[in-house]
mmCIF file with all atom_site columns, C-alpha atoms in Angstrom:
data_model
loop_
_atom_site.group_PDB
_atom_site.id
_atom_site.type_symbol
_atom_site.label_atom_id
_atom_site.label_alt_id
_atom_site.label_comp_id
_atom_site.label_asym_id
_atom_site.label_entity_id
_atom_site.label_seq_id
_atom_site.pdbx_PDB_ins_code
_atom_site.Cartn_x
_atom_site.Cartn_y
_atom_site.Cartn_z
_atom_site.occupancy
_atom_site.B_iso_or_equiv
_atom_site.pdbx_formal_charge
_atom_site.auth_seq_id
_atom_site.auth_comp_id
_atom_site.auth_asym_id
_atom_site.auth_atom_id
_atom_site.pdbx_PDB_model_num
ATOM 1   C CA . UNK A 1 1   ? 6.507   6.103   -9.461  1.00 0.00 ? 106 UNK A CA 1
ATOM 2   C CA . UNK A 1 2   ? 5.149   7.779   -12.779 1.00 0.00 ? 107 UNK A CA 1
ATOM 3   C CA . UNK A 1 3   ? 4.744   11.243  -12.739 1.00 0.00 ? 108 UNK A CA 1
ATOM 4   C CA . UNK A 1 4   ? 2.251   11.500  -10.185 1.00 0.00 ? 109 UNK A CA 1
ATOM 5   C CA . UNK A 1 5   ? 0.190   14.805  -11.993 1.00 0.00 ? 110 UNK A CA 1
ATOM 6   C CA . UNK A 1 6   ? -0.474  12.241  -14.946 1.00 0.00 ? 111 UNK A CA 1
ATOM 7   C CA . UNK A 1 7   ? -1.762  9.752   -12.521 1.00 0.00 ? 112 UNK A CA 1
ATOM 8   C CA . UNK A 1 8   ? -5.486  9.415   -12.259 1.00 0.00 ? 113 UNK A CA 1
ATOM 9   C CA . UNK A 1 9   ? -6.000  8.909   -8.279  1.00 0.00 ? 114 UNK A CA 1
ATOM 10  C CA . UNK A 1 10  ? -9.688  8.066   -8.209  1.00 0.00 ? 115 UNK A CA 1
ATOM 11  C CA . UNK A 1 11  ? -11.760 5.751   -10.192 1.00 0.00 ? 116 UNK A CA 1
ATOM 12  C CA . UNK A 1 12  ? -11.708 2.336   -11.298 1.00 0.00 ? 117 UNK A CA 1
ATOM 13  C CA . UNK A 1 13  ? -9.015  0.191   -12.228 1.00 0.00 ? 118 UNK A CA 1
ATOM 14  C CA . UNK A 1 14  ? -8.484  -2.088  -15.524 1.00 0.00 ? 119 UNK A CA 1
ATOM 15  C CA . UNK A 1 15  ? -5.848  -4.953  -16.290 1.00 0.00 ? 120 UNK A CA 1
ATOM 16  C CA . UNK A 1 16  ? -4.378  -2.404  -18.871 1.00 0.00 ? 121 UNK A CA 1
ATOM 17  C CA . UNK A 1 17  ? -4.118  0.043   -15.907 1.00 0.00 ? 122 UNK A CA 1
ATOM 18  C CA . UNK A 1 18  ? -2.397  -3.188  -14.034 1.00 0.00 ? 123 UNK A CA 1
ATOM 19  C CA . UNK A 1 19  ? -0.018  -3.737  -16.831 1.00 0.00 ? 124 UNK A CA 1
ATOM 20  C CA . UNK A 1 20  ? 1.091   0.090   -16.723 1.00 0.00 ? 125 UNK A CA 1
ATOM 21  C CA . UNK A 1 21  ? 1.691   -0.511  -13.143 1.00 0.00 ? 126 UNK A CA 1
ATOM 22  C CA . UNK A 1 22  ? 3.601   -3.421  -13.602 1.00 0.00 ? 127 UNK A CA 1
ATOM 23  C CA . UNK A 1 23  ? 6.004   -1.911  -16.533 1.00 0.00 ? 128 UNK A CA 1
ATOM 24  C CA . UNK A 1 24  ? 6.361   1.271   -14.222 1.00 0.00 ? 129 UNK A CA 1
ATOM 25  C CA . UNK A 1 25  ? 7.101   -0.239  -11.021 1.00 0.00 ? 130 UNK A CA 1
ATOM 26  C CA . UNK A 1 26  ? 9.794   -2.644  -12.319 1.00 0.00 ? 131 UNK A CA 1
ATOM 27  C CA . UNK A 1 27  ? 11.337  -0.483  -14.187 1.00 0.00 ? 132 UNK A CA 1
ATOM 28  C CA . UNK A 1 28  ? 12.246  2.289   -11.457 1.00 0.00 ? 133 UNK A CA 1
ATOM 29  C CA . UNK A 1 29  ? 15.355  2.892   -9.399  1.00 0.00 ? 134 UNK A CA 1
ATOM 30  C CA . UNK A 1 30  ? 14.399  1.729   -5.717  1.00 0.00 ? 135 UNK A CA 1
ATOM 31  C CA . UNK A 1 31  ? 17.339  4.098   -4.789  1.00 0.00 ? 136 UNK A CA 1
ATOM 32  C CA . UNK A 1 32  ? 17.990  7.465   -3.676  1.00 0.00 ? 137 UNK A CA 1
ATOM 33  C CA . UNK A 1 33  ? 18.629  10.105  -6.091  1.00 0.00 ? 138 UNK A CA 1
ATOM 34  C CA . UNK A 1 34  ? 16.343  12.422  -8.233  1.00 0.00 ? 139 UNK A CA 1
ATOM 35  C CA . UNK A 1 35  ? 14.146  14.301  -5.183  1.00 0.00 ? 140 UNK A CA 1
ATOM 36  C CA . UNK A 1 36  ? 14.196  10.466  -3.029  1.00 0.00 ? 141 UNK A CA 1
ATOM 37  C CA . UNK A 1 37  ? 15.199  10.086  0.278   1.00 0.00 ? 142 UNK A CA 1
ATOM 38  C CA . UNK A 1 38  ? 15.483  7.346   2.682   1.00 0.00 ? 143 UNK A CA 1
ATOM 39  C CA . UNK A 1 39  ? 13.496  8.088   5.409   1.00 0.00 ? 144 UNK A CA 1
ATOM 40  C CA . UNK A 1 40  ? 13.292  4.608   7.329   1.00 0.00 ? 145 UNK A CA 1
ATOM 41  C CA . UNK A 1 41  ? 15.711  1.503   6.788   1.00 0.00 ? 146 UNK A CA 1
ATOM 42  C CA . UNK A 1 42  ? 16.066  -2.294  8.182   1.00 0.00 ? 147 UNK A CA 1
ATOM 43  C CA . UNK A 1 43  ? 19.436  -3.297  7.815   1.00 0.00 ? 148 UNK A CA 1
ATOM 44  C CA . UNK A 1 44  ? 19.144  -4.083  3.864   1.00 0.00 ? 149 UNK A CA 1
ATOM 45  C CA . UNK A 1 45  ? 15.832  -6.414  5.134   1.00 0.00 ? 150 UNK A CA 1
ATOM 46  C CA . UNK A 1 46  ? 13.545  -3.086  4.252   1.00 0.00 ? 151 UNK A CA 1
ATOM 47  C CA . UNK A 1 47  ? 14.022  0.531   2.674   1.00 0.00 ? 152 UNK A CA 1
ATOM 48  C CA . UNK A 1 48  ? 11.409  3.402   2.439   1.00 0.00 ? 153 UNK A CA 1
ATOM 49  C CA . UNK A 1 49  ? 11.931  6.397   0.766   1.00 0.00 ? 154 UNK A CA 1
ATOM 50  C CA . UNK A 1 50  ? 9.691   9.716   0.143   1.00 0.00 ? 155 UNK A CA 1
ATOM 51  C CA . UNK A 1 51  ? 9.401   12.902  -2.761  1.00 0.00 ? 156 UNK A CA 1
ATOM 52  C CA . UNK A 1 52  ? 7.943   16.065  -2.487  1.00 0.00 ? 157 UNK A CA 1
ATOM 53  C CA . UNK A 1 53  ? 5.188   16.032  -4.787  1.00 0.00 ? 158 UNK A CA 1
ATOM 54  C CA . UNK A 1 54  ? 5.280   19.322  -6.610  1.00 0.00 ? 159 UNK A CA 1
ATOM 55  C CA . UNK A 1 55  ? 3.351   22.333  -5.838  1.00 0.00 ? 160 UNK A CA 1
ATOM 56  C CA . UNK A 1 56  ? 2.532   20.616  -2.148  1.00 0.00 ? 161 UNK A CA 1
ATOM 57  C CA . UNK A 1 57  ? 3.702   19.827  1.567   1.00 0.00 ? 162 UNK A CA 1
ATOM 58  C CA . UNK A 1 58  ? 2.379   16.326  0.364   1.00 0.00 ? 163 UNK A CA 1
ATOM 59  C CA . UNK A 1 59  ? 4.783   12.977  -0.433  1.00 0.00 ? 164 UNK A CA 1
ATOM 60  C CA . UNK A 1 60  ? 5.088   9.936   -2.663  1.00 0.00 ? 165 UNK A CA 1
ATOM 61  C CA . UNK A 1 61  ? 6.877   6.958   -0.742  1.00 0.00 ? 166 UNK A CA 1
ATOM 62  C CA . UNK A 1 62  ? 8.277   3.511   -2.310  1.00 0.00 ? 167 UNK A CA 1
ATOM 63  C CA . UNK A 1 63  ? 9.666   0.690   -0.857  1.00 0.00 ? 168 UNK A CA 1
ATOM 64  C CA . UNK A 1 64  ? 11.850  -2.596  -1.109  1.00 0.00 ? 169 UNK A CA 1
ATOM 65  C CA . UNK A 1 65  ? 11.266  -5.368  0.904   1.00 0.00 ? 170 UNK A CA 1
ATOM 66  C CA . UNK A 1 66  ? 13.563  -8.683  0.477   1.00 0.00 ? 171 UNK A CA 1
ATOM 67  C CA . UNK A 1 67  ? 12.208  -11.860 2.749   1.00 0.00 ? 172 UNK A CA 1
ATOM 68  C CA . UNK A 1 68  ? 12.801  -15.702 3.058   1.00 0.00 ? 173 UNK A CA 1
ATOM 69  C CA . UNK A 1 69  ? 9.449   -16.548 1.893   1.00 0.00 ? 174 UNK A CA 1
ATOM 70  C CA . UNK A 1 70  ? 7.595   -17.534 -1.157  1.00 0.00 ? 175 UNK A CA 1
ATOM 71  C CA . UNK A 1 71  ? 6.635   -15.419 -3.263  1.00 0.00 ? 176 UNK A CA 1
ATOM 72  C CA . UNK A 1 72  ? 2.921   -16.309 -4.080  1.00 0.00 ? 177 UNK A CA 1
ATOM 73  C CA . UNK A 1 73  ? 2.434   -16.981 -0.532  1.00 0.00 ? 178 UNK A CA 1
ATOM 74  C CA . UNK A 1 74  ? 3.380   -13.800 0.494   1.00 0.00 ? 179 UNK A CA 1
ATOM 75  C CA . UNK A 1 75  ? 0.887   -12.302 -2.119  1.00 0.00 ? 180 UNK A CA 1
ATOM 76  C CA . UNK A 1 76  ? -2.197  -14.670 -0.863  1.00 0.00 ? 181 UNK A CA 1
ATOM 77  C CA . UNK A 1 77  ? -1.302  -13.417 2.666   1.00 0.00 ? 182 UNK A CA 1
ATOM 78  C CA . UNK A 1 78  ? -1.052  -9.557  1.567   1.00 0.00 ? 183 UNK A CA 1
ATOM 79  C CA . UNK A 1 79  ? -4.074  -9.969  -0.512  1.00 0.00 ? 184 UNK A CA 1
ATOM 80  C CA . UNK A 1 80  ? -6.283  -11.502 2.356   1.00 0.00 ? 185 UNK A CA 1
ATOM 81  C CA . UNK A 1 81  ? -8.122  -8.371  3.917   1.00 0.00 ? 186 UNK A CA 1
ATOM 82  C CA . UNK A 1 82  ? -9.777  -10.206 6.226   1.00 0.00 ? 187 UNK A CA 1
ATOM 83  C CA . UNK A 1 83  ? -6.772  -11.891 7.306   1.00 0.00 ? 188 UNK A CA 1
ATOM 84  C CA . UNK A 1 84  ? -5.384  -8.678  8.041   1.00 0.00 ? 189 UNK A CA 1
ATOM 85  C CA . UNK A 1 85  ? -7.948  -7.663  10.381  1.00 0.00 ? 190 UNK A CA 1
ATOM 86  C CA . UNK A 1 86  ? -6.633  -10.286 13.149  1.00 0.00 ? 191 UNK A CA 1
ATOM 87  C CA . UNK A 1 87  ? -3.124  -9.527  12.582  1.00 0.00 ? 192 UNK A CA 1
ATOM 88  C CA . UNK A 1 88  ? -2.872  -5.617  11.823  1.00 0.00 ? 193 UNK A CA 1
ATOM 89  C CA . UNK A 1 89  ? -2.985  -3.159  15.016  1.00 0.00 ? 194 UNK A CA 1
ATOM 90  C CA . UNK A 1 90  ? -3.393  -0.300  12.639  1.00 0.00 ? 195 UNK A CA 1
ATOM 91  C CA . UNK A 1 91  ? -6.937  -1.323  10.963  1.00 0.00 ? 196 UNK A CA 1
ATOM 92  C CA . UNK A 1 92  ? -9.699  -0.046  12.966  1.00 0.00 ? 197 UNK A CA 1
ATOM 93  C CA . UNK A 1 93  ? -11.859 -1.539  10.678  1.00 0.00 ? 198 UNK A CA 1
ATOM 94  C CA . UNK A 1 94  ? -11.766 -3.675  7.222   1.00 0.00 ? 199 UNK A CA 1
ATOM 95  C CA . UNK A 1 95  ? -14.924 -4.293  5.044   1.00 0.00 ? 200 UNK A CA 1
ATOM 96  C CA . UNK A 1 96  ? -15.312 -5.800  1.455   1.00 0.00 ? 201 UNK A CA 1
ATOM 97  C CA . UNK A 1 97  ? -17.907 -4.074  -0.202  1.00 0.00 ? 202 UNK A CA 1
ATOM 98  C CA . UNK A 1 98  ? -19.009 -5.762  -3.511  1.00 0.00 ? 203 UNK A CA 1
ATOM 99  C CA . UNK A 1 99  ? -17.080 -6.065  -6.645  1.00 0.00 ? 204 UNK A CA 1
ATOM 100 C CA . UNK A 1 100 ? -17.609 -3.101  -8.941  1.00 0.00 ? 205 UNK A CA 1
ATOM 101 C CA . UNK A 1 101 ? -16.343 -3.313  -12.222 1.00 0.00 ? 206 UNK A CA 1
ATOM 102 C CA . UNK A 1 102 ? -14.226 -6.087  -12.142 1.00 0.00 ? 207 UNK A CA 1
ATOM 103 C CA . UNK A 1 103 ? -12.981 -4.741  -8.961  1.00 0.00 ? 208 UNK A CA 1
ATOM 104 C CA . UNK A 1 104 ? -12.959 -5.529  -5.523  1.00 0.00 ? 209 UNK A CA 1
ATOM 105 C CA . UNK A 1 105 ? -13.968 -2.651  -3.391  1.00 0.00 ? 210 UNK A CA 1
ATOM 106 C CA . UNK A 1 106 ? -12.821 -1.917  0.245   1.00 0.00 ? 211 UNK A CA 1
ATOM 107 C CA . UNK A 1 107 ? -13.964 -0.116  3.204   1.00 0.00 ? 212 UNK A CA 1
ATOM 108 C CA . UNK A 1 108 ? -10.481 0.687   5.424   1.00 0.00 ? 213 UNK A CA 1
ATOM 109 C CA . UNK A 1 109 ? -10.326 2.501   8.432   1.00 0.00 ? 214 UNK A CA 1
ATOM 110 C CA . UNK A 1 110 ? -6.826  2.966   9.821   1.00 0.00 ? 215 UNK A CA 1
ATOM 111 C CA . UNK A 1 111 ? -6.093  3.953   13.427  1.00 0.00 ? 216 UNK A CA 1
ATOM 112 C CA . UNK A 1 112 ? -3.814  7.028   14.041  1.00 0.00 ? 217 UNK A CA 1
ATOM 113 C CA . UNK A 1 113 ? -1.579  7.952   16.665  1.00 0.00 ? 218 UNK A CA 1
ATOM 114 C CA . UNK A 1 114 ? -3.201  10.563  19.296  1.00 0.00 ? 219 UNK A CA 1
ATOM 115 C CA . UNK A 1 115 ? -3.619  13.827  18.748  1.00 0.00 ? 220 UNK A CA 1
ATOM 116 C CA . UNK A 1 116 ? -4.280  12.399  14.739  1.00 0.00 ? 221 UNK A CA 1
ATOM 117 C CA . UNK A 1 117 ? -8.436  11.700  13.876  1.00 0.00 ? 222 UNK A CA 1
ATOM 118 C CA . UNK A 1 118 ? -8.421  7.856   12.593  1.00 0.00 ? 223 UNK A CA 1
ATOM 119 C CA . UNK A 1 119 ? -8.598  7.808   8.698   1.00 0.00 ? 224 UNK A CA 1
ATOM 120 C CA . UNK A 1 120 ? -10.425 5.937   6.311   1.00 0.00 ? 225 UNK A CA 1
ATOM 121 C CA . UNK A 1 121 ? -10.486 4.791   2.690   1.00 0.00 ? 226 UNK A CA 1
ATOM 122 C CA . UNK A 1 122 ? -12.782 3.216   0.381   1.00 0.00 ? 227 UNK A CA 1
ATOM 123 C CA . UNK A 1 123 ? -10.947 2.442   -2.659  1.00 0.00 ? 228 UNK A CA 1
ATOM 124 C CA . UNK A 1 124 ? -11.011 -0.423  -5.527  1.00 0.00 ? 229 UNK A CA 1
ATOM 125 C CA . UNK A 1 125 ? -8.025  -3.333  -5.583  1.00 0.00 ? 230 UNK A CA 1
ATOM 126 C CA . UNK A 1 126 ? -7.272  -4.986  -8.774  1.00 0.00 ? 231 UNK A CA 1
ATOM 127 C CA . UNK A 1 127 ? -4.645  -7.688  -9.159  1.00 0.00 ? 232 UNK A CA 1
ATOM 128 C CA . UNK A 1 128 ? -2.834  -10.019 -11.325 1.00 0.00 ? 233 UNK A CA 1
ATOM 129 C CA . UNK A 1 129 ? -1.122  -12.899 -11.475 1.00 0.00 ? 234 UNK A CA 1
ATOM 130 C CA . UNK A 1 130 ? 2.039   -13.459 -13.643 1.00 0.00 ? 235 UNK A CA 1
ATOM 131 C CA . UNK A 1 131 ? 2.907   -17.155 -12.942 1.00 0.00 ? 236 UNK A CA 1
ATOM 132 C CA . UNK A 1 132 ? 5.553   -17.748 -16.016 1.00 0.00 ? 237 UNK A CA 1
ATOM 133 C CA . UNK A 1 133 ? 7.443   -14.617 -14.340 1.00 0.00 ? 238 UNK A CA 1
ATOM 134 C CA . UNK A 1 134 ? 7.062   -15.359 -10.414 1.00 0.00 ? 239 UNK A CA 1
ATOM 135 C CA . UNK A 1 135 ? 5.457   -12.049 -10.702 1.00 0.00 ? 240 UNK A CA 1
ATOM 136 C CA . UNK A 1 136 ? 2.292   -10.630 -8.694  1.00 0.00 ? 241 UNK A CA 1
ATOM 137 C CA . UNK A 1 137 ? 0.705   -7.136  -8.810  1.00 0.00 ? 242 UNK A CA 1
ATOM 138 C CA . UNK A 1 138 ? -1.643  -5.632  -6.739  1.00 0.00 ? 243 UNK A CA 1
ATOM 139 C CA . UNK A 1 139 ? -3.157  -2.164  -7.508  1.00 0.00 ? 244 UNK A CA 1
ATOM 140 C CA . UNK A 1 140 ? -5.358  0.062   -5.652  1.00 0.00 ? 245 UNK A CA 1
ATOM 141 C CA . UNK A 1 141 ? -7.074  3.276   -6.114  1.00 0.00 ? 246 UNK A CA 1
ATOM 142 C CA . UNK A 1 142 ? -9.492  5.491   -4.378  1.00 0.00 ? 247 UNK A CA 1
ATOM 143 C CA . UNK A 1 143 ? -13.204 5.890   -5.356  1.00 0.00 ? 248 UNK A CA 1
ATOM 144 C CA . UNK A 1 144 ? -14.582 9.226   -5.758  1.00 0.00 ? 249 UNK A CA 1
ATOM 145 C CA . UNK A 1 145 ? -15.787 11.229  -2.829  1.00 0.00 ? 250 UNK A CA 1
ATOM 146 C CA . UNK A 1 146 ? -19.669 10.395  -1.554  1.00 0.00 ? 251 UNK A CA 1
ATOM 147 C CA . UNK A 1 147 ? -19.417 6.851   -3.578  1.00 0.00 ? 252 UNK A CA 1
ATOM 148 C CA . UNK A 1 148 ? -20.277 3.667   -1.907  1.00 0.00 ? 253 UNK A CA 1
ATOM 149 C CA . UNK A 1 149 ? -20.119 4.345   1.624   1.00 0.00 ? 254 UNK A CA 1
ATOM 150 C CA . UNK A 1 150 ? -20.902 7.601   3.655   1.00 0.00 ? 255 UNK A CA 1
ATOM 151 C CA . UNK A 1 151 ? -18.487 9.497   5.588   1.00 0.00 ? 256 UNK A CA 1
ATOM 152 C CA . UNK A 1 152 ? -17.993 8.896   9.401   1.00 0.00 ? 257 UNK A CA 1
ATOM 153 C CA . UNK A 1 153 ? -18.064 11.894  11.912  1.00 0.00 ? 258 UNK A CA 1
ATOM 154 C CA . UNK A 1 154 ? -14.786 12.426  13.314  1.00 0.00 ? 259 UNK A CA 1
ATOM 155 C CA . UNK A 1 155 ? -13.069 10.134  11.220  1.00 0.00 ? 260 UNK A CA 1
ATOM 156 C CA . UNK A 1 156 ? -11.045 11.792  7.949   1.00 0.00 ? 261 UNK A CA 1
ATOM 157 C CA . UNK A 1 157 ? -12.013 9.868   4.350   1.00 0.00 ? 262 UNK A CA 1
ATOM 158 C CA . UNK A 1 158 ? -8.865  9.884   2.271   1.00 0.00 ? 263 UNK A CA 1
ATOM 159 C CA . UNK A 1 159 ? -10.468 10.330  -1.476  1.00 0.00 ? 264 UNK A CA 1
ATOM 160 C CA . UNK A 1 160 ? -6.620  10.608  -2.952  1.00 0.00 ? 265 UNK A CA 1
ATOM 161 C CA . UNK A 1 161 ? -4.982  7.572   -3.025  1.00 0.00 ? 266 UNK A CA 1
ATOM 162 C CA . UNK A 1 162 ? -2.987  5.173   -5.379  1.00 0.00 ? 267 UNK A CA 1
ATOM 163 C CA . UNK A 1 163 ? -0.316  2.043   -4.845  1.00 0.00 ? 268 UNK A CA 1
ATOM 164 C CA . UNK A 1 164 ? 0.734   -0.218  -6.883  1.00 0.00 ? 269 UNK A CA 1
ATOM 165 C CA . UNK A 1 165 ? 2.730   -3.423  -4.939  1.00 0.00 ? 270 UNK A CA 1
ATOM 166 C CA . UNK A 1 166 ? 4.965   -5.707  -6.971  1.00 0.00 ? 271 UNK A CA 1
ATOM 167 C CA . UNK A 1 167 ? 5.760   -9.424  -5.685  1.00 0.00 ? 272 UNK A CA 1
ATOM 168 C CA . UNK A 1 168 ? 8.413   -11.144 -7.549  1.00 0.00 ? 273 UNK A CA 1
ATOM 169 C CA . UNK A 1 169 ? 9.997   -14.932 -6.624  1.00 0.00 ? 274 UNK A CA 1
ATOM 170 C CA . UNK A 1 170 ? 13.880  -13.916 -7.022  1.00 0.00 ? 275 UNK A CA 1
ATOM 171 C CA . UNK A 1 171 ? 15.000  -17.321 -5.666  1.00 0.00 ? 276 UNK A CA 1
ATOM 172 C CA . UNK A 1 172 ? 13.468  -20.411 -3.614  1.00 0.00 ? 277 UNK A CA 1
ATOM 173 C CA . UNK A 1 173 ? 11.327  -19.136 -1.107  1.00 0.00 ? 278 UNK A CA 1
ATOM 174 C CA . UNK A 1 174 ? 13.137  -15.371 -1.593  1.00 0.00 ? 279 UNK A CA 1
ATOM 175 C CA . UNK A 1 175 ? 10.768  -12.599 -2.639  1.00 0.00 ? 280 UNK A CA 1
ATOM 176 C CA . UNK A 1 176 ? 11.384  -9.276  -3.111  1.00 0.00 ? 281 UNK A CA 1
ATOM 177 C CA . UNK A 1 177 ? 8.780   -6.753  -2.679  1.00 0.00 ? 282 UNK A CA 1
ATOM 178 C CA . UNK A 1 178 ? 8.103   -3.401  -4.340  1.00 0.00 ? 283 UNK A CA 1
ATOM 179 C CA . UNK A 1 179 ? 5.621   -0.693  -3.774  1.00 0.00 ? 284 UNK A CA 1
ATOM 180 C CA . UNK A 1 180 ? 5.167   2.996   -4.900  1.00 0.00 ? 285 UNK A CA 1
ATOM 181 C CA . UNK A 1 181 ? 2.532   4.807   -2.617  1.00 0.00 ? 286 UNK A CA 1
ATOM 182 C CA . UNK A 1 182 ? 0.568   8.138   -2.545  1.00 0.00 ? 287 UNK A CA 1
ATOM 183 C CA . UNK A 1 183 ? -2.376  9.156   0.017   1.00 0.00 ? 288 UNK A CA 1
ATOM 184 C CA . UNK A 1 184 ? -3.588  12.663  0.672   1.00 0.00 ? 289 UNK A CA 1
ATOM 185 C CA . UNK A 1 185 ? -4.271  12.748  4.592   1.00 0.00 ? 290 UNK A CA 1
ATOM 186 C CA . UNK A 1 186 ? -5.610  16.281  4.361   1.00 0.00 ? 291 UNK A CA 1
ATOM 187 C CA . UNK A 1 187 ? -5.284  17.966  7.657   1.00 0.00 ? 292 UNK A CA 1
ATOM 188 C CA . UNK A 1 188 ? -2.212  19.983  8.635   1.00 0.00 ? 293 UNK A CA 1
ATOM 189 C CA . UNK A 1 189 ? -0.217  17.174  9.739   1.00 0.00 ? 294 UNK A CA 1
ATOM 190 C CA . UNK A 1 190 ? 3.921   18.500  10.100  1.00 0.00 ? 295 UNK A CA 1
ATOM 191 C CA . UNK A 1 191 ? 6.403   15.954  8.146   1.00 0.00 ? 296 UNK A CA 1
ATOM 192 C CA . UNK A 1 192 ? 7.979   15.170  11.348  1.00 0.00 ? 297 UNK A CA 1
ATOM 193 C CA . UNK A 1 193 ? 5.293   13.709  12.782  1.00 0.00 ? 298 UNK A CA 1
ATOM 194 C CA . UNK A 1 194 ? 4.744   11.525  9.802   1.00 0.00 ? 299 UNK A CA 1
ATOM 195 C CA . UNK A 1 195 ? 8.506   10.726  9.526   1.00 0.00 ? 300 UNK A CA 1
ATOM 196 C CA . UNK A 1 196 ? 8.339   10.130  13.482  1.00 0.00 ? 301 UNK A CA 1
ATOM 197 C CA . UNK A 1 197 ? 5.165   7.909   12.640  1.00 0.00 ? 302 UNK A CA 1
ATOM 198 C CA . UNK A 1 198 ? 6.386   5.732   9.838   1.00 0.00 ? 303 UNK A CA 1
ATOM 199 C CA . UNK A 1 199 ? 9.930   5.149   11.831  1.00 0.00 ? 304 UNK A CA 1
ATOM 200 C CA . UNK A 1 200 ? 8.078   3.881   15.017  1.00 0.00 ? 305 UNK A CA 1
ATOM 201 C CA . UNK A 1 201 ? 4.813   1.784   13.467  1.00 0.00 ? 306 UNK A CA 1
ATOM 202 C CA . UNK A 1 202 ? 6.545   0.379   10.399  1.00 0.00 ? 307 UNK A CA 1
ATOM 203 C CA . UNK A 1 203 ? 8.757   -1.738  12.142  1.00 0.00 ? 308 UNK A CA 1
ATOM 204 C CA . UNK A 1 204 ? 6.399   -3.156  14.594  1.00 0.00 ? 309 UNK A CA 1
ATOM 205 C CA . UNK A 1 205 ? 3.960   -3.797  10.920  1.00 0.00 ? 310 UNK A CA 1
ATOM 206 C CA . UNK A 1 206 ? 6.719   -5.461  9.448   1.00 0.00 ? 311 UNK A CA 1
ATOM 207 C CA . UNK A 1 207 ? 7.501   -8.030  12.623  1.00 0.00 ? 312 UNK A CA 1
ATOM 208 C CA . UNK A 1 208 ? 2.871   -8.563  13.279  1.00 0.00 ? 313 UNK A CA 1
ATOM 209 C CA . UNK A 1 209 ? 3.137   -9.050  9.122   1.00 0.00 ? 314 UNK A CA 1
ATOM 210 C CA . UNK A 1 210 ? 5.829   -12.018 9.606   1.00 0.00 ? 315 UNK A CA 1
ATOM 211 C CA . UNK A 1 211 ? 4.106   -13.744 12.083  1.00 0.00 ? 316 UNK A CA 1
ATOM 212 C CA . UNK A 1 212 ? 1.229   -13.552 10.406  1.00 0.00 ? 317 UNK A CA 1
ATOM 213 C CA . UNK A 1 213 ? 2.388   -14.739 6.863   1.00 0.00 ? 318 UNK A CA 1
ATOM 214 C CA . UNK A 1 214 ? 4.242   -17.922 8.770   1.00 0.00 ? 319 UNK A CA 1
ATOM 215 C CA . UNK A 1 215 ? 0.910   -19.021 10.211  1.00 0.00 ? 320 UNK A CA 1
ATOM 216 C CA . UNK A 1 216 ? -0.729  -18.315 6.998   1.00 0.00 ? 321 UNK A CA 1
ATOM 217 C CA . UNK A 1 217 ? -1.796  -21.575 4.643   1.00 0.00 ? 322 UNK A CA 1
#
């Protein structure tokens, strides 16, 4: 992930702000090393590390993800938010807004573990397909607080947030996936109980994503 202070983490996104992405994200180490650190691992299926963002208790994460499935497939299924809905025991709620600028925007609402408040997220998703390269990207980025959709009592709006996901075909129905990813939860949540929370929900998302990209057509 680019230096994350240079990083604009609100506001709409453009196909030259896609292109970045794309140059950025396949051009990183998905390894540990410089501040990274695994924090959650499938065999060689699935790694996820984190890094301290400077100056904060907050973290960037990435991710590499290598499956038996094809590649554009895998991005139709990812991109399909109301898909997700049926499959995903972490969305409380999913709503497409209107497209803004070129961009779809997205009402999310994400269930947390007790004693955590749910968390939600309206942000704008750009993507773009690369079909000479067996390439996909799929941006996202939050819109400014108070835009498009009140707040909800009880429930936390996220208003710092960026990810960029790479899809790439690196074989006959073999896709790897990559994804750099920054929220700020706010709240004084302690790292272990994030580390405990992405060790214990992200393999149970990984399995409900499976089953839900081989029913997918």
């Amino acid at each position: 992930m680019a230096d994350l202070q240079k990083q604009k983490l609100s506001g709409t996104l453009t196909y030259e702000d896609v292109e970045k992405a794309k140059s950025d994200i396949l051009n990183q180490e998905f390894s540990a090393g410089d501040g990274w650190e695994v924090i959650a691992q499938i065999g060689e299926k699935v790694i996820v590390w984190r890094k301290p963002v400077a100056g904060s208790s907050l973290y960037m994460y990435k991710l590499r993800a290598r499956m038996d499935y094809d590649a554009k497939l895998y991005y139709r299924c990812l991109c399909d938010d109301i898909y997700r809905a049926t499959w995903d025991e972490t969305v409380e709620k999913i709503d497409l807004l209107d497209d803004y600028e070129g961009n779809t925007l997205v009402y999310w609402c994400v269930k947390c573990p007790w004693p955590l408040a749910y968390r939600d997220y309206v942000f704008y998703k750009l993507c773009k397909e690369y079909e000479s390269e067996g390439i996909y990207i799929v941006c996202g980025r939050s819109a400014p607080l108070g835009m498009h959709r009140p707040e909800v009592p009880k429930v936390v709006r996220v208003d710092e947030y960026i990810s960029t996901t790479a899809i790439r075909s690196i074989g006959e129905k073999k896709v790897e996936v990559l994804c750099t990813y920054f929220d700020n939860p706010k709240g004084s949540i302690p790292s272990m109980v994030v580390n405990l929370v992405v060790k214990t929900t992200f393999p149970k998302f990984l399995d409900a994503f499976e089953n839900a990209l081989s029913k997918y057509e």
